[in-house]
Coordinates of C-alpha atoms and ligand atoms in Angstrom, one line a residue:
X27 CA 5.0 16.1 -19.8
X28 CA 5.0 15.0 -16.2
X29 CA 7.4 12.5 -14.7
X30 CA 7.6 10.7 -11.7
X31 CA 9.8 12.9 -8.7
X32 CA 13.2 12.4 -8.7
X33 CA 13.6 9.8 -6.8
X34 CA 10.5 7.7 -7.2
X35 CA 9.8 5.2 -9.4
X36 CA 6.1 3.5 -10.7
X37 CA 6.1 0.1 -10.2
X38 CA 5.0 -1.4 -13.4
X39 CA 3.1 -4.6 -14.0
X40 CA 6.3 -6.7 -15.0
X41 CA 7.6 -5.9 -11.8
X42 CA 4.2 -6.8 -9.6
X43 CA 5.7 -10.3 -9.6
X44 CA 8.3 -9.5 -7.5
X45 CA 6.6 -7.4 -4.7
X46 CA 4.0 -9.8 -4.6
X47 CA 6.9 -12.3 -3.5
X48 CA 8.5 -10.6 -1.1
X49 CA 5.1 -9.6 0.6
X50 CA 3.5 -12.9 0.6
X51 CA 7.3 -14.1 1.7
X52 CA 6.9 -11.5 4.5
X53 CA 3.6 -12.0 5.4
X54 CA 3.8 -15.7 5.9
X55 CA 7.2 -15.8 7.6
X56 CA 6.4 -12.9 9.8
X57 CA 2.6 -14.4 11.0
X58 CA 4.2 -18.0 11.6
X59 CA 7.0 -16.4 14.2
X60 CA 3.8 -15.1 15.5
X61 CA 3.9 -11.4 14.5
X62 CA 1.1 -9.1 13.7
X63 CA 0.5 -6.6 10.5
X64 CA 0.2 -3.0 11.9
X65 CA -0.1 -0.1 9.2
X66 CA 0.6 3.2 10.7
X67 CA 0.6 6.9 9.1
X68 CA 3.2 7.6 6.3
X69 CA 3.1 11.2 8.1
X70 CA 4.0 12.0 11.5
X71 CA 4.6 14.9 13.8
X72 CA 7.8 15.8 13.0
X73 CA 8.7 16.2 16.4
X74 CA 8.8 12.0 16.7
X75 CA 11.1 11.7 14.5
X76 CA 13.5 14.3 16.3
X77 CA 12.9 12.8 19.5
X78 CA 13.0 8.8 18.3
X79 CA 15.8 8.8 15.2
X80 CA 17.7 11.4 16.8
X81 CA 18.3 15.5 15.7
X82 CA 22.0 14.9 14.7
X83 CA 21.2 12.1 12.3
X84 CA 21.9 12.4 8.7
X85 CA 18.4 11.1 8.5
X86 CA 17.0 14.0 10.2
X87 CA 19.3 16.6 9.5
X88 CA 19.5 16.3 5.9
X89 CA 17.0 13.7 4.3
X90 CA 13.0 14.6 6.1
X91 CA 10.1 15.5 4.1
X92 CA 9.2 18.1 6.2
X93 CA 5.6 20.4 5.6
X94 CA 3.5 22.3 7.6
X95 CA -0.3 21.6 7.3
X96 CA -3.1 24.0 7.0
X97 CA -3.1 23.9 11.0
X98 CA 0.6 25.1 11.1
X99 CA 1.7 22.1 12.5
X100 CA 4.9 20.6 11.4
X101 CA 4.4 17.3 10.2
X102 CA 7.0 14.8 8.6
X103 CA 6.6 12.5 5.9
X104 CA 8.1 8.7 7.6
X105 CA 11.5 8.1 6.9
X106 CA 11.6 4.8 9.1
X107 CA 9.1 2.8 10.7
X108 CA 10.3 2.4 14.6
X109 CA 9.1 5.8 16.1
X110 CA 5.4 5.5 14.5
X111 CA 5.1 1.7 15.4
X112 CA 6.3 2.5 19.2
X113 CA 4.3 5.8 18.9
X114 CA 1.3 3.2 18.3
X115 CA 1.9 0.8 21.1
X116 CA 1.9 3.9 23.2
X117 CA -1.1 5.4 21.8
X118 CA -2.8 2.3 22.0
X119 CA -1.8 0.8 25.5
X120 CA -0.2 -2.1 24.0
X121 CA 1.4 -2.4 27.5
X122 CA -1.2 -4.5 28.5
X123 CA -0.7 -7.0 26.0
X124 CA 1.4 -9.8 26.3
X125 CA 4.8 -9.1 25.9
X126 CA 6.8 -8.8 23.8
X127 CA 4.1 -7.5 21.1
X128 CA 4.8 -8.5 17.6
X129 CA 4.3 -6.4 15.0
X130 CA 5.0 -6.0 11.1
X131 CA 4.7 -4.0 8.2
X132 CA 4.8 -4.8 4.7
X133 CA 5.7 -2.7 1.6
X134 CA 5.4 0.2 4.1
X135 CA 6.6 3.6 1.9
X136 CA 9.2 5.8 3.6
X137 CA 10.3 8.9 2.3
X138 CA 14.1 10.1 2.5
X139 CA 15.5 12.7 0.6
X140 CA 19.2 11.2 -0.4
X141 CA 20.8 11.5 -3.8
X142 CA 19.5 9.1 -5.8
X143 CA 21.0 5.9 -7.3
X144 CA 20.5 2.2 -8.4
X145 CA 18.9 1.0 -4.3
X146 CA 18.0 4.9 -3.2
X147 CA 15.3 6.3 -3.7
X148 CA 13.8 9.3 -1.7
X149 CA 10.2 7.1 -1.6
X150 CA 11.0 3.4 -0.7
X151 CA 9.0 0.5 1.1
X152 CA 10.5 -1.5 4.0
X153 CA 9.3 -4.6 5.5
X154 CA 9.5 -4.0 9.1
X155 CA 9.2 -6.1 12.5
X156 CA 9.1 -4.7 15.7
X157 CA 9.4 -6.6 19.2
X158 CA 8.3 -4.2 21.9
X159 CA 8.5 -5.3 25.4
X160 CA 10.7 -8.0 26.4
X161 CA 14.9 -7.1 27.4
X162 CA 15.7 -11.0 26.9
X163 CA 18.2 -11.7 24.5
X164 CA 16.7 -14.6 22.9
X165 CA 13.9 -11.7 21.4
X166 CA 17.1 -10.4 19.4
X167 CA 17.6 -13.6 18.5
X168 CA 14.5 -14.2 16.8
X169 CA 14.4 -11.0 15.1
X170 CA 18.0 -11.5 13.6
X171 CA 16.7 -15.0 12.7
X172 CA 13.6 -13.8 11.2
X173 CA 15.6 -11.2 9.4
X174 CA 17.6 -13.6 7.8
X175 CA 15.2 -16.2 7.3
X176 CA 13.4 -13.5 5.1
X177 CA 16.4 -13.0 3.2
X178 CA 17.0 -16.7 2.3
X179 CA 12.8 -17.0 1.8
X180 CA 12.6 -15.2 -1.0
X181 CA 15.3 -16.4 -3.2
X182 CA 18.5 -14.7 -2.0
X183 CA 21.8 -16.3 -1.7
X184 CA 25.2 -15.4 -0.2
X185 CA 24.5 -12.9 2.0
X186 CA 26.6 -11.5 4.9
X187 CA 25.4 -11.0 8.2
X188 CA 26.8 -8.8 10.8
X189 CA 26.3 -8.1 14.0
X190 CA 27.9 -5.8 16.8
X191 CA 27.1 -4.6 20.7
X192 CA 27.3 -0.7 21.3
X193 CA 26.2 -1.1 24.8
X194 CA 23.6 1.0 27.0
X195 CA 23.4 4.0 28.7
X196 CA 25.4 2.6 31.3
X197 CA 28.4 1.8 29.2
X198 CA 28.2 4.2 26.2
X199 CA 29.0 7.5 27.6
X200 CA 32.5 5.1 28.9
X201 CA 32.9 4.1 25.4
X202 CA 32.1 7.4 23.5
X203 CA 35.0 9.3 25.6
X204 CA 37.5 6.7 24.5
X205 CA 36.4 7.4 21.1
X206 CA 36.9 10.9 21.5
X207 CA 40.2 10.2 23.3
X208 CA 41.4 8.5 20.7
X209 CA 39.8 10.4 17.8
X210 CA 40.9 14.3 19.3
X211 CA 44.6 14.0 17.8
X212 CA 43.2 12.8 14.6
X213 CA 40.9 15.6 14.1
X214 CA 43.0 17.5 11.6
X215 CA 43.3 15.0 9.2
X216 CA 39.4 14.0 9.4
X217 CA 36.7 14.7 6.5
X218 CA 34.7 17.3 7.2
X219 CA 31.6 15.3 8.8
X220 CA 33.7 13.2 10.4
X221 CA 35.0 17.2 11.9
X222 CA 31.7 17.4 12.8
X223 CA 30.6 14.2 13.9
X224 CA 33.5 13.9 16.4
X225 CA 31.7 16.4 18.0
X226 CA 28.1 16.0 17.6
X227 CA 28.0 11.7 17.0
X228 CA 31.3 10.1 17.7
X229 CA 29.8 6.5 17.4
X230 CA 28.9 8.2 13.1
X231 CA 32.9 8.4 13.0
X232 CA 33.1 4.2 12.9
X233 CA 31.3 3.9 9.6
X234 CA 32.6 6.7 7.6
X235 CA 33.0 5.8 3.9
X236 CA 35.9 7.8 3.0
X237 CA 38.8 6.2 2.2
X238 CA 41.1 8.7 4.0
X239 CA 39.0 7.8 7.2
X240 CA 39.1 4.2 7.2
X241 CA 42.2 3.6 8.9
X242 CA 41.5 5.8 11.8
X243 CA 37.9 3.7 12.8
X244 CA 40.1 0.1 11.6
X245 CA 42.5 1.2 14.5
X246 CA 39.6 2.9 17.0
X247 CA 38.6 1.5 20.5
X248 CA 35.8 -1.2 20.3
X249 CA 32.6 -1.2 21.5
X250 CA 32.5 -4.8 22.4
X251 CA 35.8 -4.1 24.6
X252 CA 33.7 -1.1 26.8
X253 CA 30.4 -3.6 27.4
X254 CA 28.9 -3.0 31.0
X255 CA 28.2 -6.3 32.4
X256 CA 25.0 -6.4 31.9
X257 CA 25.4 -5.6 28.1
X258 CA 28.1 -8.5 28.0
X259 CA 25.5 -10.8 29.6
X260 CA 23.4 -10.1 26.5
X261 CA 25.4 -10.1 24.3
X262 CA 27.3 -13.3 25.2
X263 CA 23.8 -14.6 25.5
X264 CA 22.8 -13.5 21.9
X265 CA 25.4 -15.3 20.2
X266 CA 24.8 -18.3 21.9
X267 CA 21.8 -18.6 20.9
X268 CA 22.7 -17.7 17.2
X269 CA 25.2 -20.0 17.5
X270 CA 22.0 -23.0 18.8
X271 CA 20.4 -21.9 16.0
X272 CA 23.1 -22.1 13.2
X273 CA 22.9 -18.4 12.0
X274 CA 26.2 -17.8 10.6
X275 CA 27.1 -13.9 11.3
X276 CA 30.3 -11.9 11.7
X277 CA 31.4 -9.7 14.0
X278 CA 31.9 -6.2 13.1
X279 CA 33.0 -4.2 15.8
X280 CA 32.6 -0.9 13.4
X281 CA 28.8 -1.4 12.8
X282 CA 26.7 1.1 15.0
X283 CA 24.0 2.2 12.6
X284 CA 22.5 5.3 11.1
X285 CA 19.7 5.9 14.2
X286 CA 20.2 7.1 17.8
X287 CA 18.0 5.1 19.0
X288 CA 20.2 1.6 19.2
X289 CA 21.0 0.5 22.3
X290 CA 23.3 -3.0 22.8
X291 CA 22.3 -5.2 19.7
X292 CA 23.0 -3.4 16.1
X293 CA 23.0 -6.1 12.7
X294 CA 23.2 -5.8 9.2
X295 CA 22.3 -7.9 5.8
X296 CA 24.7 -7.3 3.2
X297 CA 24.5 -8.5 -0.3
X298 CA 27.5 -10.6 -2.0
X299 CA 28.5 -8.0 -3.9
X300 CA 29.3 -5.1 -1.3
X301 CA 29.1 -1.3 -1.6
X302 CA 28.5 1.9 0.1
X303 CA 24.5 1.9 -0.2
X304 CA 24.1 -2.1 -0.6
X305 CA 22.7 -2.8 2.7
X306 CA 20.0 -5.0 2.5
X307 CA 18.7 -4.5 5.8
X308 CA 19.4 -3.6 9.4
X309 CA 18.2 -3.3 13.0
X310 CA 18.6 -3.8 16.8
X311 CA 17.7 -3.1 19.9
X312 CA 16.2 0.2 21.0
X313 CA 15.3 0.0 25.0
X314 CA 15.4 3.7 26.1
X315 CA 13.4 5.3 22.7
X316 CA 9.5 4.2 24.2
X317 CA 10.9 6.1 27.4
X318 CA 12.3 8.8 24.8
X319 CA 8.6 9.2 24.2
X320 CA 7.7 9.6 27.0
X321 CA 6.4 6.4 27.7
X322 CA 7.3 4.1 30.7
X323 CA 10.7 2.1 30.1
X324 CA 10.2 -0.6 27.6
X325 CA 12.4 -2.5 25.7
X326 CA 12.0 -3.0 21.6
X327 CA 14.1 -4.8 19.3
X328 CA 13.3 -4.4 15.4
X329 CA 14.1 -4.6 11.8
X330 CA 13.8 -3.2 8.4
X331 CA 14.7 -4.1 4.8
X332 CA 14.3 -2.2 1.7
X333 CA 12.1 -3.7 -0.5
X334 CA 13.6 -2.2 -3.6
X335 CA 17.0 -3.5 -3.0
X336 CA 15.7 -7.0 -1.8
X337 CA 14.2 -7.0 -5.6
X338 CA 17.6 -5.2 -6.9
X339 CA 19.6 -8.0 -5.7
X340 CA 16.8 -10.8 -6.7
X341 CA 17.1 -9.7 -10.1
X342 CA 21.2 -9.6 -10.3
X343 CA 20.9 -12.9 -8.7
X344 CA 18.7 -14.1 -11.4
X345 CA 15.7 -15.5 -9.4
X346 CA 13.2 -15.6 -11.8
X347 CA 9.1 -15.2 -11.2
X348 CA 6.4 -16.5 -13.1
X349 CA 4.3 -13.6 -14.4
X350 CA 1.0 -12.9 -13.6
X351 CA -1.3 -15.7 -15.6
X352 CA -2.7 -14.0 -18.8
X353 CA -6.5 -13.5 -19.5
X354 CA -8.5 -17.1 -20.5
X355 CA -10.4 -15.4 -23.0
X356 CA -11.3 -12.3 -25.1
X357 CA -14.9 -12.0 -25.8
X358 CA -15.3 -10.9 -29.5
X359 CA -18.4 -9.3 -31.2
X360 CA -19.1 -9.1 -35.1
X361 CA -22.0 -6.4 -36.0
X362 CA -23.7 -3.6 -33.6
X363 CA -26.7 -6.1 -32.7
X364 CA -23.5 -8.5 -30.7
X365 CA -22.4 -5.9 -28.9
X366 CA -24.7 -6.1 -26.0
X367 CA -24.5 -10.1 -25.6
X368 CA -21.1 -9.8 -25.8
X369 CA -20.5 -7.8 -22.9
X370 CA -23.5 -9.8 -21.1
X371 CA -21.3 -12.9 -21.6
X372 CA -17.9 -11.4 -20.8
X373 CA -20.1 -10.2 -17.2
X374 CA -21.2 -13.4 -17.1
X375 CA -18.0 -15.2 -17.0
X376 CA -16.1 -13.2 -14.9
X377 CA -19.2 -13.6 -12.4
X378 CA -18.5 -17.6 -13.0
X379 CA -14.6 -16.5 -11.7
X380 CA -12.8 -16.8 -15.6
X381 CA -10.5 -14.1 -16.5
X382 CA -12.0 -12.3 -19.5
X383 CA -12.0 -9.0 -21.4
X384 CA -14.0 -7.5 -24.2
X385 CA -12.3 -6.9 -27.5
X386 CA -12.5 -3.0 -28.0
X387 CA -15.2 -1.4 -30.1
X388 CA -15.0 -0.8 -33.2
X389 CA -12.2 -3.1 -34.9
X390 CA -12.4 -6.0 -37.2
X391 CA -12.6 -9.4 -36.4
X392 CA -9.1 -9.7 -37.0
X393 CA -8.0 -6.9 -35.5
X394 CA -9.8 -8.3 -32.4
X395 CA -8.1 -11.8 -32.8
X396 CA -4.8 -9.9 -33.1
X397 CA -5.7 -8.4 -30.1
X398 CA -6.2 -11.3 -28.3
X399 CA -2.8 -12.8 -29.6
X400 CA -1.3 -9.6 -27.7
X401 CA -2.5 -10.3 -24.6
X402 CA -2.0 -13.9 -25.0
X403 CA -5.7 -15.1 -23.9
X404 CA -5.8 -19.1 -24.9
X405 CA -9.7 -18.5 -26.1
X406 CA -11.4 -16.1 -28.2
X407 CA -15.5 -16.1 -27.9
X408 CA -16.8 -14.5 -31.2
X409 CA -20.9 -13.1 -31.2
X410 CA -22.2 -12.7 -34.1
X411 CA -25.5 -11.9 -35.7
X412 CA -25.8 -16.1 -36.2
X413 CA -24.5 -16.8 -32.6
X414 CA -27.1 -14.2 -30.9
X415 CA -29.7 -15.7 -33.1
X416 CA -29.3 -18.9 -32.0
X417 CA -27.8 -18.6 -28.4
X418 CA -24.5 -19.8 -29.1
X419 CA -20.6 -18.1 -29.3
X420 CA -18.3 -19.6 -31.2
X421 CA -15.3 -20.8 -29.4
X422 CA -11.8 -20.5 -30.9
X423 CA -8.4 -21.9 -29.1
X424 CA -6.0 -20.0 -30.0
X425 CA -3.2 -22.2 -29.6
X426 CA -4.2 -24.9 -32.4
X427 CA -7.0 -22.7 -34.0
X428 CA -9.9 -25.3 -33.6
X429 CA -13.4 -23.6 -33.8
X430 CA -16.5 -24.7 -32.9
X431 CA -20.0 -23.5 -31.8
X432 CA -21.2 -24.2 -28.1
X433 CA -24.5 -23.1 -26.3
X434 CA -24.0 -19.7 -24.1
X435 CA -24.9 -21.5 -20.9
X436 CA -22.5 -23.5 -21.5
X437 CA -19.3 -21.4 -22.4
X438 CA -18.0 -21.6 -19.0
X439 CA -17.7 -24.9 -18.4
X440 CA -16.3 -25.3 -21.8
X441 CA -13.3 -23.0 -20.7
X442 CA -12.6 -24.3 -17.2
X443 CA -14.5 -27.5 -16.7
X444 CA -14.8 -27.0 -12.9
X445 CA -16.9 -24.1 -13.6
X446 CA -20.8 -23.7 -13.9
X447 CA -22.6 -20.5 -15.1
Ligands
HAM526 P1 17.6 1.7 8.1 O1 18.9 1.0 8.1 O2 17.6 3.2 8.1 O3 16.8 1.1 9.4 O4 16.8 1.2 6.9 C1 16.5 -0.2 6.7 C2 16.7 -0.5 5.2 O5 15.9 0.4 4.4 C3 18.1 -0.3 4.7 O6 18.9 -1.4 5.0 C4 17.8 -0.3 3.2 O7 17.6 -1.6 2.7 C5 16.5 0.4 3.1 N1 16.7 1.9 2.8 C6 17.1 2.9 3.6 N2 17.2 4.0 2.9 C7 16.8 3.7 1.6 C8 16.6 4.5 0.4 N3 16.9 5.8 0.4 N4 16.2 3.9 -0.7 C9 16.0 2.5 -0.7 N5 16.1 1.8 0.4 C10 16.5 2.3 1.6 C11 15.6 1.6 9.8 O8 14.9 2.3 9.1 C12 15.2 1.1 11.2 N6 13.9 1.7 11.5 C13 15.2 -0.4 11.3 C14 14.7 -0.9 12.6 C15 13.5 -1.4 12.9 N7 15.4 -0.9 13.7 C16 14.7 -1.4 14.7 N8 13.5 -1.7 14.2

């Protein structure tokens, strides 16, 4: 028997209720800060991703869906939103647009290849925004509000917010050698990616998990300390205007993300109960990746959440959803010579906007009526030889068993009241 791919999941109908939340959440908070839905390819060139998330990322090291297609071309299943969005507003010319431009995503799949566990999944969906076009610092501030907004929207409580600077290309390369300055004795006692990242990504060595690790980034140089002055303009600028705005975040001077592409602003969403893959959601700025792509200079600021651990954390929180609203009414049929009406009045209500499904062929009445128990419809319509006689259905409510016989025409009405056939 097939299963799903490790990995991936199906998302069932008792789950529907939740997804449908979080989109509509999204949909509605994102269009009234004045965002637009873009959908882009869930398969790229790879060669974006190199460029955009960066080659010595764990992200595109270890975790790409990577193919060639019939052409030879290597192509790369998404494993974030960013590079195809600003690949868009290139493609598209969205430099002519106001700026910034706007854009989000909803229930967008990406595909990582990570070990899988309860919040990681190699196929996943993010909500994502996007801000493309404007340096100021009150654009990060609306994303980091949105973000959070979000959060509290659809039912979540107690979250964490953090929030860190790692400067520009003015004041990073500064920074990066007094990591390395500080890092080089320590090398010996190091994990082995943290060997490597001291090398290849010294910014990685901050958020290493290991326990024997921790101490050294507790201890290491900060970002914040190292900010050119125009990154300590923004930044002093950003959280003031958090501040104006009452978003309560924290400092945390070892956040600096999983992408290259960050420049200044980095943030975070964490859920109360804190662990190594909990992360609810995270972005930041990214002002030198549209240039990356060869596209003029142009700043971006963005963000993404994982829609699985959004619903994850909704359910450990216990928000509750109603489910979707069962059928009205199964259409029943007694006798070959019903069948036809039966389904001519099951198409006819529908047409009149009433939920309604035909009882399957070939059971008993009270098989039927059992099967409209099971799906818990509040009517049952039963056709019989008499009914198709005479033009009528009898009507049964199945909550206090009452039965009586009505006209055809007028079985929708009798239903939903607001209805006419
Ligand atoms: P990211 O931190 O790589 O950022 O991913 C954002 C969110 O996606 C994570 O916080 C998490 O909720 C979810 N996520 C990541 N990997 C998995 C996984 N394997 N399974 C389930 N959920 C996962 C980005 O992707 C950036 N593009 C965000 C951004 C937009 N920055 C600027 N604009």
């Amino acid at each position: 028997m097939f299963k799903t791919p490790r990995g991936t999941v199906d998302i069932l109908p008792d789950d529907q209720p939740y997804w449908r939340h979080v989109e509509a959440q999204a949909t509605e908070l994102c269009e009234r800060f004045g965002y637009r839905r873009i959908d882009t390819p869930i398969f790229e060139e790879s060669g974006l991703f190199v460029r955009s998330v960066g080659e010595a990322t764990d992200v595109v090291e270890k975790e790409t869906y990577s193919f060639s297609d019939r052409s030879g071309d290597s192509m790369t299943l998404r494993p974030e939103a960013t590079a195809g969005v600003c690949r868009a507003y290139l493609q598209h010319g969205m430099h002519v647009l106001p700026q910034p431009v706007r854009l989000y995503s909803v229930s967008a799949p990406m595909f990582r290849y990570d070990r899988p566990q309860a919040g990681r999944q190699r196929q996943f969906h993010h909500v994502n925004v996007e801000a493309i076009g404007d340096p100021d610092a009150s654009v990060d501030s609306e994303v980091v509000e949105l973000a959070w907004r979000f959060f509290a929207g659809v039912g979540l409580r107690n979250l964490t917010l953090v929030l860190n600077s790692i400067g520009d290309q003015a004041c990073r390369p500064g920074y990066l050698e007094a990591l390395r300055r500080y890092y080089e004795p320590l090398v010996p006692g190091l994990c082995a990616d943290c060997k490597r990242r001291f090398h290849e990504n010294p910014l990685r060595l901050l958020d290493c998990k290991k326990e024997s690790c921790q101490p050294h980034a507790r201890e290491a140089p900060r970002s914040l300390d190292h900010l050119c002055e125009a990154c300590r303009a923004h930044w002093d600028e950003l959280t003031a205007s958090l501040d104006l705005v009452a978003l309560p975040y924290t400092v945390d001077h070892r956040l600096v993300r999983g992408l290259d592409y960050y420049t200044r602003t980095v943030f975070e969403v964490l859920p109360p109960a804190e662990g190594a893959q909990s992360t609810l959601g995270g972005g930041g700025r990214y002002d030198g990746l549209i240039e990356q792509l060869e596209g003029r200079p142009t700043p971006g600021v963005g963000f993404a959440c994982g829609v699985e651990r959004i619903i994850l954390n909704m359910k450990r929180q216990g928000v509750t959803l109603a489910q979707q609203a069962p059928v009205k009414a199964v259409v029943a049929y007694v006798g070959g010579a019903a069948k036809g009406p039966a389904l001519k009045l099951a198409s006819d209500l529908r047409a009149a906007g009433l939920s309604v499904v035909l009882a399957p062929a070939g059971k008993s009445l009270k098989a039927q009526m059992r099967f409209a128990g099971a799906l818990q419809a509040s009517y049952v319509l039963i056709m019989g030889d008499d009914e198709v006689r005479d033009g009528t259905v009898t009507l049964k409510e199945m909550a206090g068993g009452e039965q009586r016989q009505v006209p055809v025409a007028d079985a929708a009405t009798t239903l939903e009241p607001r209805w006419v056939l």
